Amino acid sequence: MPHWLTQRASDWMSHDIIDRGLLPLLVFFCGLIVGFVVIRVSVRLIRADVRWWFSNVTAGDTHIHHVVFGVVLTLSSGLGLIAFSINGDQTAMSVLAGLFGVGAALILDEFALIFYLRDVYWSQEGRASVDAVFVAVAATGMILLGFRPLDLYFDALRDLRVEHTVIVDVVAAGVNFLLAAIVVLKGKVWTGLIGIFAWPLLIVGMLRLARPTSPWARWRYVRRPGKMERAIRRERRLRRPLVQAKIFVQDLIAGRPDVLPHVRAATEDRLDEVVRPAPAPPTISPRRGLSGTMVGLPDDAGLSRPRPLRTTDDSEHEPVEPHA
């Protein structure tokens, strides 16, 4: 390795990480990545039924998912972090932060199991776990690189010579997270996440068209077919290469789901699934029945039918012979 590169890395570690107290965060970041890579390699070897590797952990007939070990590891290391934060022992906190990162990786790797409440690890829904890990890695990496939420707001306020007060901070935070919420409601999750650190991206995401399946499109574009059509065309044109690249990376890192034969077919299936107009919000009749409940719902006709009277032939008991 060149000497200048080693010197730059040493200076960065000393001044930007250790002196600023970010060593635990860096170790957490490394633990998160290493834990995710190790567990994904492990489950892929188990899936391939390799003889020299471990098998699934079971207790009797019950398969124990690795999210259980992640919860235990995260709770125990989190308690240790709280305890050692009192005296500020950075070495001990760094070790515990690394364990916390490994536990977080085990949990996020089965995020889809928590979200869908069923085992979807090797299905299309299981890709949500990979997305969750990507979000956690991206957010932690941006903080390590020196990005902070609201930093650009504070720089702009200093340029405008606005006094830095608590009220100004609260207003800036409120505006920032309000814009981020609008962008996320438009279906642009990554733009909203990165925009928390760089607010100009939030302005761009807020001004551009929403994705056609987003809640914003459902609320605002149903009565504007022109905007909905433009959103669908734009989604298919711009999202195809992005979805294809995303699925390729997900398959490369996490393994290919059972239901998707290859990347191109998966891309087209995903586009056919998600690129469509958002349905109109359901309408409820304002008329009320005698009981105070809403009427005019889909099954009202069936619910209002009188129940047939039970006859002797319909009884579930045998008829009793009368005594002479």
mmCIF file of C-alpha atoms in Angstrom:
data_model
loop_
_atom_site.group_PDB
_atom_site.id
_atom_site.type_symbol
_atom_site.label_atom_id
_atom_site.label_comp_id
_atom_site.label_asym_id
_atom_site.label_seq_id
_atom_site.Cartn_x
_atom_site.Cartn_y
_atom_site.Cartn_z
ATOM 1 C CA MET A 1 0.000 0.000 0.000
ATOM 2 C CA PRO A 2 1.414 3.461 -0.853
ATOM 3 C CA HIS A 3 2.813 5.431 2.069
ATOM 4 C CA TRP A 4 0.655 8.486 1.354
ATOM 5 C CA LEU A 5 -2.509 6.388 1.439
ATOM 6 C CA THR A 6 -1.511 4.807 4.746
ATOM 7 C CA GLN A 7 -0.793 8.243 6.186
ATOM 8 C CA ARG A 8 -4.140 9.607 5.034
ATOM 9 C CA ALA A 9 -5.982 6.621 6.530
ATOM 10 C CA SER A 10 -4.106 7.032 9.825
ATOM 11 C CA ASP A 11 -4.905 10.752 9.985
ATOM 12 C CA TRP A 12 -8.552 10.097 9.185
ATOM 13 C CA MET A 13 -8.786 7.449 11.904
ATOM 14 C CA SER A 14 -7.054 9.653 14.490
ATOM 15 C CA HIS A 15 -8.650 13.035 13.838
ATOM 16 C CA ASP A 16 -12.031 12.272 12.250
ATOM 17 C CA ILE A 17 -12.961 9.103 14.144
ATOM 18 C CA ILE A 18 -11.165 8.672 17.474
ATOM 19 C CA ASP A 19 -10.823 12.340 18.434
ATOM 20 C CA ARG A 20 -14.486 12.969 17.621
ATOM 21 C CA GLY A 21 -15.657 9.940 19.608
ATOM 22 C CA LEU A 22 -16.931 8.064 16.553
ATOM 23 C CA LEU A 23 -14.956 4.864 17.086
ATOM 24 C CA PRO A 24 -17.988 2.967 18.514
ATOM 25 C CA LEU A 25 -20.060 4.035 15.505
ATOM 26 C CA LEU A 26 -17.342 2.856 13.102
ATOM 27 C CA VAL A 27 -17.118 -0.512 14.859
ATOM 28 C CA PHE A 28 -20.930 -0.782 14.766
ATOM 29 C CA PHE A 29 -20.814 -0.063 11.022
ATOM 30 C CA CYS A 30 -18.216 -2.790 10.473
ATOM 31 C CA GLY A 31 -20.132 -5.228 12.686
ATOM 32 C CA LEU A 32 -23.325 -4.558 10.724
ATOM 33 C CA ILE A 33 -21.667 -5.270 7.375
ATOM 34 C CA VAL A 34 -19.645 -8.275 8.567
ATOM 35 C CA GLY A 35 -22.627 -9.776 10.376
ATOM 36 C CA PHE A 36 -24.848 -9.442 7.306
ATOM 37 C CA VAL A 37 -22.246 -10.942 4.958
ATOM 38 C CA VAL A 38 -21.509 -13.857 7.296
ATOM 39 C CA ILE A 39 -25.149 -14.757 7.909
ATOM 40 C CA ARG A 40 -25.994 -14.526 4.203
ATOM 41 C CA VAL A 41 -23.076 -16.775 3.292
ATOM 42 C CA SER A 42 -24.174 -19.191 6.008
ATOM 43 C CA VAL A 43 -27.801 -19.421 4.898
ATOM 44 C CA ARG A 44 -26.772 -19.818 1.267
ATOM 45 C CA LEU A 45 -24.498 -22.717 2.196
ATOM 46 C CA ILE A 46 -27.311 -24.252 4.243
ATOM 47 C CA ARG A 47 -29.657 -23.787 1.297
ATOM 48 C CA ALA A 48 -27.130 -25.510 -0.991
ATOM 49 C CA ASP A 49 -27.041 -28.418 1.503
ATOM 50 C CA VAL A 50 -23.249 -28.383 1.820
ATOM 51 C CA ARG A 51 -22.137 -31.273 3.987
ATOM 52 C CA TRP A 52 -19.198 -29.542 5.684
ATOM 53 C CA TRP A 53 -21.283 -26.550 6.848
ATOM 54 C CA PHE A 54 -23.708 -26.137 9.725
ATOM 55 C CA SER A 55 -27.388 -26.972 9.418
ATOM 56 C CA ASN A 56 -30.450 -25.125 10.672
ATOM 57 C CA VAL A 57 -30.738 -24.628 14.418
ATOM 58 C CA THR A 58 -33.768 -26.442 15.779
ATOM 59 C CA ALA A 59 -35.342 -27.135 19.153
ATOM 60 C CA GLY A 60 -37.271 -30.334 18.666
ATOM 61 C CA ASP A 61 -39.477 -29.714 15.637
ATOM 62 C CA THR A 62 -39.175 -25.920 15.889
ATOM 63 C CA HIS A 63 -36.788 -24.071 13.583
ATOM 64 C CA ILE A 64 -35.074 -21.234 15.450
ATOM 65 C CA HIS A 65 -34.551 -18.251 13.157
ATOM 66 C CA HIS A 66 -31.369 -16.224 13.540
ATOM 67 C CA VAL A 67 -33.461 -13.153 14.365
ATOM 68 C CA VAL A 68 -33.836 -14.708 17.842
ATOM 69 C CA PHE A 69 -30.073 -14.652 18.370
ATOM 70 C CA GLY A 70 -30.015 -11.113 17.001
ATOM 71 C CA VAL A 71 -32.567 -9.938 19.556
ATOM 72 C CA VAL A 72 -30.621 -11.494 22.446
ATOM 73 C CA LEU A 73 -27.304 -10.084 21.221
ATOM 74 C CA THR A 74 -28.745 -6.625 20.609
ATOM 75 C CA LEU A 75 -30.431 -6.407 24.010
ATOM 76 C CA SER A 76 -27.388 -7.603 25.937
ATOM 77 C CA SER A 77 -24.921 -5.367 24.084
ATOM 78 C CA GLY A 78 -27.332 -2.427 24.270
ATOM 79 C CA LEU A 79 -27.532 -2.738 28.045
ATOM 80 C CA GLY A 80 -23.744 -2.856 28.164
ATOM 81 C CA LEU A 81 -23.509 0.284 26.039
ATOM 82 C CA ILE A 82 -25.808 2.126 28.420
ATOM 83 C CA ALA A 83 -23.768 0.977 31.413
ATOM 84 C CA PHE A 84 -20.370 1.919 29.956
ATOM 85 C CA SER A 85 -21.615 5.255 28.620
ATOM 86 C CA ILE A 86 -21.562 6.548 32.215
ATOM 87 C CA ASN A 87 -17.763 6.516 32.492
ATOM 88 C CA GLY A 88 -17.152 7.004 28.757
ATOM 89 C CA ASP A 89 -14.847 4.001 28.236
ATOM 90 C CA GLN A 90 -14.510 4.190 24.439
ATOM 91 C CA THR A 91 -12.730 0.829 24.111
ATOM 92 C CA ALA A 92 -15.432 -1.125 25.931
ATOM 93 C CA MET A 93 -18.143 0.814 24.118
ATOM 94 C CA SER A 94 -16.521 -0.013 20.776
ATOM 95 C CA VAL A 95 -16.528 -3.748 21.536
ATOM 96 C CA LEU A 96 -20.170 -3.615 22.598
ATOM 97 C CA ALA A 97 -21.045 -1.502 19.551
ATOM 98 C CA GLY A 98 -19.537 -4.174 17.308
ATOM 99 C CA LEU A 99 -21.696 -6.825 18.980
ATOM 100 C CA PHE A 100 -24.689 -4.514 18.654
ATOM 101 C CA GLY A 101 -23.983 -4.201 14.920
ATOM 102 C CA VAL A 102 -23.817 -7.976 14.501
ATOM 103 C CA GLY A 103 -27.101 -8.362 16.374
ATOM 104 C CA ALA A 104 -28.712 -5.642 14.252
ATOM 105 C CA ALA A 105 -27.539 -7.453 11.108
ATOM 106 C CA LEU A 106 -29.160 -10.693 12.284
ATOM 107 C CA ILE A 107 -32.414 -8.858 12.981
ATOM 108 C CA LEU A 108 -32.495 -6.834 9.759
ATOM 109 C CA ASP A 109 -31.622 -9.913 7.704
ATOM 110 C CA GLU A 110 -35.026 -11.273 8.719
ATOM 111 C CA PHE A 111 -36.837 -7.947 8.643
ATOM 112 C CA ALA A 112 -39.302 -9.406 6.115
ATOM 113 C CA LEU A 113 -40.203 -12.147 8.607
ATOM 114 C CA ILE A 114 -41.064 -9.487 11.188
ATOM 115 C CA PHE A 115 -42.940 -7.349 8.666
ATOM 116 C CA TYR A 116 -45.026 -10.081 7.013
ATOM 117 C CA LEU A 117 -45.244 -12.349 10.105
ATOM 118 C CA ARG A 118 -44.432 -15.415 8.020
ATOM 119 C CA ASP A 119 -41.308 -17.061 6.647
ATOM 120 C CA VAL A 120 -40.694 -15.289 3.314
ATOM 121 C CA TYR A 121 -36.887 -15.450 3.413
ATOM 122 C CA TRP A 122 -36.442 -16.982 -0.056
ATOM 123 C CA SER A 123 -39.489 -15.395 -1.674
ATOM 124 C CA GLN A 124 -39.928 -12.070 -3.424
ATOM 125 C CA GLU A 125 -41.196 -10.461 -0.209
ATOM 126 C CA GLY A 126 -37.914 -11.453 1.420
ATOM 127 C CA ARG A 127 -36.145 -8.720 -0.561
ATOM 128 C CA ALA A 128 -37.476 -6.281 2.036
ATOM 129 C CA SER A 129 -34.775 -7.592 4.388
ATOM 130 C CA VAL A 130 -32.032 -6.621 1.948
ATOM 131 C CA ASP A 131 -33.596 -3.182 1.520
ATOM 132 C CA ALA A 132 -33.645 -2.711 5.306
ATOM 133 C CA VAL A 133 -29.943 -3.576 5.555
ATOM 134 C CA PHE A 134 -29.120 -1.191 2.696
ATOM 135 C CA VAL A 135 -30.973 1.630 4.465
ATOM 136 C CA ALA A 136 -29.159 0.992 7.760
ATOM 137 C CA VAL A 137 -25.748 0.835 6.061
ATOM 138 C CA ALA A 138 -26.422 3.990 4.037
ATOM 139 C CA ALA A 139 -27.591 6.020 7.043
ATOM 140 C CA THR A 140 -24.658 4.919 9.215
ATOM 141 C CA GLY A 141 -22.167 5.519 6.421
ATOM 142 C CA MET A 142 -23.411 9.056 5.829
ATOM 143 C CA ILE A 143 -23.045 9.881 9.529
ATOM 144 C CA LEU A 144 -19.498 8.490 9.510
ATOM 145 C CA LEU A 145 -18.644 10.625 6.483
ATOM 146 C CA GLY A 146 -19.617 13.711 8.438
ATOM 147 C CA PHE A 147 -23.147 14.311 7.209
ATOM 148 C CA ARG A 148 -25.622 15.393 9.848
ATOM 149 C CA PRO A 149 -29.338 16.096 9.540
ATOM 150 C CA LEU A 150 -30.010 19.850 9.413
ATOM 151 C CA ASP A 151 -26.332 20.755 8.818
ATOM 152 C CA LEU A 152 -27.158 22.401 5.489
ATOM 153 C CA TYR A 153 -30.021 24.283 7.137
ATOM 154 C CA PHE A 154 -27.693 25.648 9.789
ATOM 155 C CA ASP A 155 -25.113 26.648 7.161
ATOM 156 C CA ALA A 156 -27.799 28.516 5.230
ATOM 157 C CA LEU A 157 -28.968 30.257 8.411
ATOM 158 C CA ARG A 158 -25.410 31.346 9.189
ATOM 159 C CA ASP A 159 -25.056 32.737 5.671
ATOM 160 C CA LEU A 160 -28.288 34.679 6.194
ATOM 161 C CA ARG A 161 -27.007 35.842 9.612
ATOM 162 C CA VAL A 162 -30.002 34.371 11.407
ATOM 163 C CA GLU A 163 -29.452 33.939 15.136
ATOM 164 C CA HIS A 164 -29.085 30.293 16.196
ATOM 165 C CA THR A 165 -31.817 29.663 18.795
ATOM 166 C CA VAL A 166 -33.859 26.718 20.011
ATOM 167 C CA ILE A 167 -36.962 27.978 18.190
ATOM 168 C CA VAL A 168 -35.038 28.235 14.919
ATOM 169 C CA ASP A 169 -33.709 24.696 15.403
ATOM 170 C CA VAL A 170 -37.194 23.318 16.064
ATOM 171 C CA VAL A 171 -38.650 25.090 13.017
ATOM 172 C CA ALA A 172 -35.799 23.873 10.794
ATOM 173 C CA ALA A 173 -36.219 20.295 12.038
ATOM 174 C CA GLY A 174 -39.981 20.462 11.517
ATOM 175 C CA VAL A 175 -39.646 21.760 7.954
ATOM 176 C CA ASN A 176 -36.982 19.174 7.153
ATOM 177 C CA PHE A 177 -38.980 16.194 8.371
ATOM 178 C CA LEU A 178 -42.218 17.533 6.842
ATOM 179 C CA LEU A 179 -40.552 17.688 3.424
ATOM 180 C CA ALA A 180 -39.091 14.218 3.982
ATOM 181 C CA ALA A 181 -42.556 12.873 4.859
ATOM 182 C CA ILE A 182 -44.045 14.332 1.660
ATOM 183 C CA VAL A 183 -41.272 12.790 -0.438
ATOM 184 C CA VAL A 184 -41.772 9.388 1.207
ATOM 185 C CA LEU A 185 -45.543 9.625 0.643
ATOM 186 C CA LYS A 186 -44.729 10.182 -3.028
ATOM 187 C CA GLY A 187 -43.041 6.780 -3.002
ATOM 188 C CA LYS A 188 -39.430 8.020 -3.080
ATOM 189 C CA VAL A 189 -37.999 6.392 0.026
ATOM 190 C CA TRP A 190 -34.316 6.727 -0.853
ATOM 191 C CA THR A 191 -34.706 10.376 -1.843
ATOM 192 C CA GLY A 192 -36.438 11.047 1.463
ATOM 193 C CA LEU A 193 -33.740 9.238 3.441
ATOM 194 C CA ILE A 194 -30.798 10.994 1.792
ATOM 195 C CA GLY A 195 -32.701 14.270 1.718
ATOM 196 C CA ILE A 196 -32.766 14.346 5.525
ATOM 197 C CA PHE A 197 -29.030 15.002 5.280
ATOM 198 C CA ALA A 198 -29.225 17.170 2.130
ATOM 199 C CA TRP A 199 -32.449 19.185 2.001
ATOM 200 C CA PRO A 200 -32.159 20.307 -1.683
ATOM 201 C CA LEU A 201 -32.968 16.708 -2.642
ATOM 202 C CA LEU A 202 -36.206 17.009 -0.676
ATOM 203 C CA ILE A 203 -37.185 20.064 -2.716
ATOM 204 C CA VAL A 204 -36.519 18.175 -5.964
ATOM 205 C CA GLY A 205 -38.424 15.101 -4.783
ATOM 206 C CA MET A 206 -41.364 17.191 -3.614
ATOM 207 C CA LEU A 207 -41.681 19.067 -6.930
ATOM 208 C CA ARG A 208 -41.436 16.023 -9.205
ATOM 209 C CA LEU A 209 -44.254 13.604 -10.002
ATOM 210 C CA ALA A 210 -45.128 10.956 -7.454
ATOM 211 C CA ARG A 211 -44.787 7.269 -8.222
ATOM 212 C CA PRO A 212 -48.113 5.885 -9.533
ATOM 213 C CA THR A 213 -48.632 3.404 -6.673
ATOM 214 C CA SER A 214 -47.760 5.828 -3.877
ATOM 215 C CA PRO A 215 -50.286 7.172 -1.349
ATOM 216 C CA TRP A 216 -49.804 10.655 -2.851
ATOM 217 C CA ALA A 217 -50.887 9.396 -6.280
ATOM 218 C CA ARG A 218 -53.891 7.705 -4.720
ATOM 219 C CA TRP A 219 -54.984 10.936 -3.060
ATOM 220 C CA ARG A 220 -54.077 13.449 -5.771
ATOM 221 C CA TYR A 221 -53.893 11.772 -9.190
ATOM 222 C CA VAL A 222 -57.096 9.703 -9.307
ATOM 223 C CA ARG A 223 -59.068 12.677 -10.613
ATOM 224 C CA ARG A 224 -56.172 13.830 -12.790
ATOM 225 C CA PRO A 225 -55.737 11.082 -15.403
ATOM 226 C CA GLY A 226 -53.160 13.132 -17.300
ATOM 227 C CA LYS A 227 -50.785 13.234 -14.343
ATOM 228 C CA MET A 228 -51.388 9.566 -13.606
ATOM 229 C CA GLU A 229 -50.575 8.622 -17.208
ATOM 230 C CA ARG A 230 -47.392 10.711 -17.126
ATOM 231 C CA ALA A 231 -46.386 9.099 -13.836
ATOM 232 C CA ILE A 232 -46.904 5.595 -15.274
ATOM 233 C CA ARG A 233 -44.886 6.358 -18.430
ATOM 234 C CA ARG A 234 -42.102 7.935 -16.407
ATOM 235 C CA GLU A 235 -42.058 5.035 -13.956
ATOM 236 C CA ARG A 236 -41.678 2.441 -16.685
ATOM 237 C CA ARG A 237 -39.020 4.440 -18.522
ATOM 238 C CA LEU A 238 -36.857 5.357 -15.545
ATOM 239 C CA ARG A 239 -37.483 2.488 -13.169
ATOM 240 C CA ARG A 240 -36.704 -0.401 -15.560
ATOM 241 C CA PRO A 241 -32.877 -0.057 -15.454
ATOM 242 C CA LEU A 242 -32.957 0.827 -11.750
ATOM 243 C CA VAL A 243 -35.098 -2.185 -10.835
ATOM 244 C CA GLN A 244 -32.945 -4.446 -12.993
ATOM 245 C CA ALA A 245 -29.739 -3.213 -11.333
ATOM 246 C CA LYS A 246 -31.298 -3.475 -7.874
ATOM 247 C CA ILE A 247 -32.474 -7.064 -8.425
ATOM 248 C CA PHE A 248 -29.064 -7.993 -9.837
ATOM 249 C CA VAL A 249 -27.295 -6.619 -6.746
ATOM 250 C CA GLN A 250 -29.811 -8.253 -4.405
ATOM 251 C CA ASP A 251 -29.385 -11.632 -6.110
ATOM 252 C CA LEU A 252 -25.604 -11.236 -6.049
ATOM 253 C CA ILE A 253 -25.497 -10.438 -2.329
ATOM 254 C CA ALA A 254 -28.461 -12.257 -0.850
ATOM 255 C CA GLY A 255 -29.122 -15.098 -3.256
ATOM 256 C CA ARG A 256 -31.819 -15.571 -5.854
ATOM 257 C CA PRO A 257 -35.374 -16.144 -4.577
ATOM 258 C CA ASP A 258 -37.048 -19.359 -5.600
ATOM 259 C CA VAL A 259 -39.885 -17.655 -7.495
ATOM 260 C CA LEU A 260 -37.715 -15.532 -9.834
ATOM 261 C CA PRO A 261 -35.852 -17.347 -12.616
ATOM 262 C CA HIS A 262 -33.558 -14.513 -13.715
ATOM 263 C CA VAL A 263 -33.057 -10.771 -13.448
ATOM 264 C CA ARG A 264 -34.761 -9.625 -16.653
ATOM 265 C CA ALA A 265 -37.930 -11.623 -16.057
ATOM 266 C CA ALA A 266 -37.981 -10.451 -12.447
ATOM 267 C CA THR A 267 -37.711 -6.848 -13.585
ATOM 268 C CA GLU A 268 -40.651 -7.133 -15.972
ATOM 269 C CA ASP A 269 -42.748 -8.968 -13.384
ATOM 270 C CA ARG A 270 -41.979 -6.308 -10.796
ATOM 271 C CA LEU A 271 -42.850 -3.495 -13.214
ATOM 272 C CA ASP A 272 -46.127 -5.171 -14.154
ATOM 273 C CA GLU A 273 -46.916 -5.503 -10.470
ATOM 274 C CA VAL A 274 -46.112 -2.012 -9.213
ATOM 275 C CA VAL A 275 -46.492 0.308 -12.213
ATOM 276 C CA ARG A 276 -50.230 0.847 -12.316
ATOM 277 C CA PRO A 277 -52.649 3.593 -11.338
ATOM 278 C CA ALA A 278 -53.406 3.916 -7.668
ATOM 279 C CA PRO A 279 -57.024 2.960 -6.829
ATOM 280 C CA ALA A 280 -59.462 5.627 -5.782
ATOM 281 C CA PRO A 281 -60.132 5.966 -2.058
ATOM 282 C CA PRO A 282 -63.219 3.960 -1.005
ATOM 283 C CA THR A 283 -66.417 5.910 -0.550
ATOM 284 C CA ILE A 284 -68.855 5.222 2.291
ATOM 285 C CA SER A 285 -72.539 6.019 2.003
ATOM 286 C CA PRO A 286 -73.647 8.853 4.317
ATOM 287 C CA ARG A 287 -77.020 7.176 4.890
ATOM 288 C CA ARG A 288 -77.452 5.505 8.266
ATOM 289 C CA GLY A 289 -79.665 2.649 9.304
ATOM 290 C CA LEU A 290 -81.848 2.443 12.385
ATOM 291 C CA SER A 291 -79.042 0.922 14.440
ATOM 292 C CA GLY A 292 -76.674 3.768 13.652
ATOM 293 C CA THR A 293 -74.358 1.663 11.474
ATOM 294 C CA MET A 294 -73.408 2.553 7.915
ATOM 295 C CA VAL A 295 -75.549 1.142 5.137
ATOM 296 C CA GLY A 296 -74.803 0.803 1.485
ATOM 297 C CA LEU A 297 -71.702 -1.336 2.034
ATOM 298 C CA PRO A 298 -70.936 -4.246 -0.322
ATOM 299 C CA ASP A 299 -72.580 -6.958 1.776
ATOM 300 C CA ASP A 300 -75.583 -4.955 2.993
ATOM 301 C CA ALA A 301 -77.937 -6.875 0.768
ATOM 302 C CA GLY A 302 -76.741 -10.161 2.172
ATOM 303 C CA LEU A 303 -76.703 -8.918 5.734
ATOM 304 C CA SER A 304 -80.285 -7.638 5.609
ATOM 305 C CA ARG A 305 -81.802 -10.903 4.442
ATOM 306 C CA PRO A 306 -84.146 -12.478 7.020
ATOM 307 C CA ARG A 307 -82.958 -15.752 8.461
ATOM 308 C CA PRO A 308 -85.204 -18.715 7.562
ATOM 309 C CA LEU A 309 -87.166 -20.271 10.392
ATOM 310 C CA ARG A 310 -85.891 -23.631 11.573
ATOM 311 C CA THR A 311 -88.338 -26.485 11.133
ATOM 312 C CA THR A 312 -88.428 -29.852 12.777
ATOM 313 C CA ASP A 313 -86.697 -31.424 9.788
ATOM 314 C CA ASP A 314 -83.797 -28.981 10.140
ATOM 315 C CA SER A 315 -83.246 -29.768 13.818
ATOM 316 C CA GLU A 316 -79.879 -31.220 14.709
ATOM 317 C CA HIS A 317 -81.552 -33.621 17.204
ATOM 318 C CA GLU A 318 -83.605 -36.694 16.473
ATOM 319 C CA PRO A 319 -87.384 -36.094 16.716
ATOM 320 C CA VAL A 320 -88.978 -37.507 19.846
ATOM 321 C CA GLU A 321 -91.861 -39.925 19.367
ATOM 322 C CA PRO A 322 -94.974 -38.763 21.249
ATOM 323 C CA HIS A 323 -96.257 -41.089 23.989
ATOM 324 C CA ALA A 324 -99.511 -42.861 23.336
#
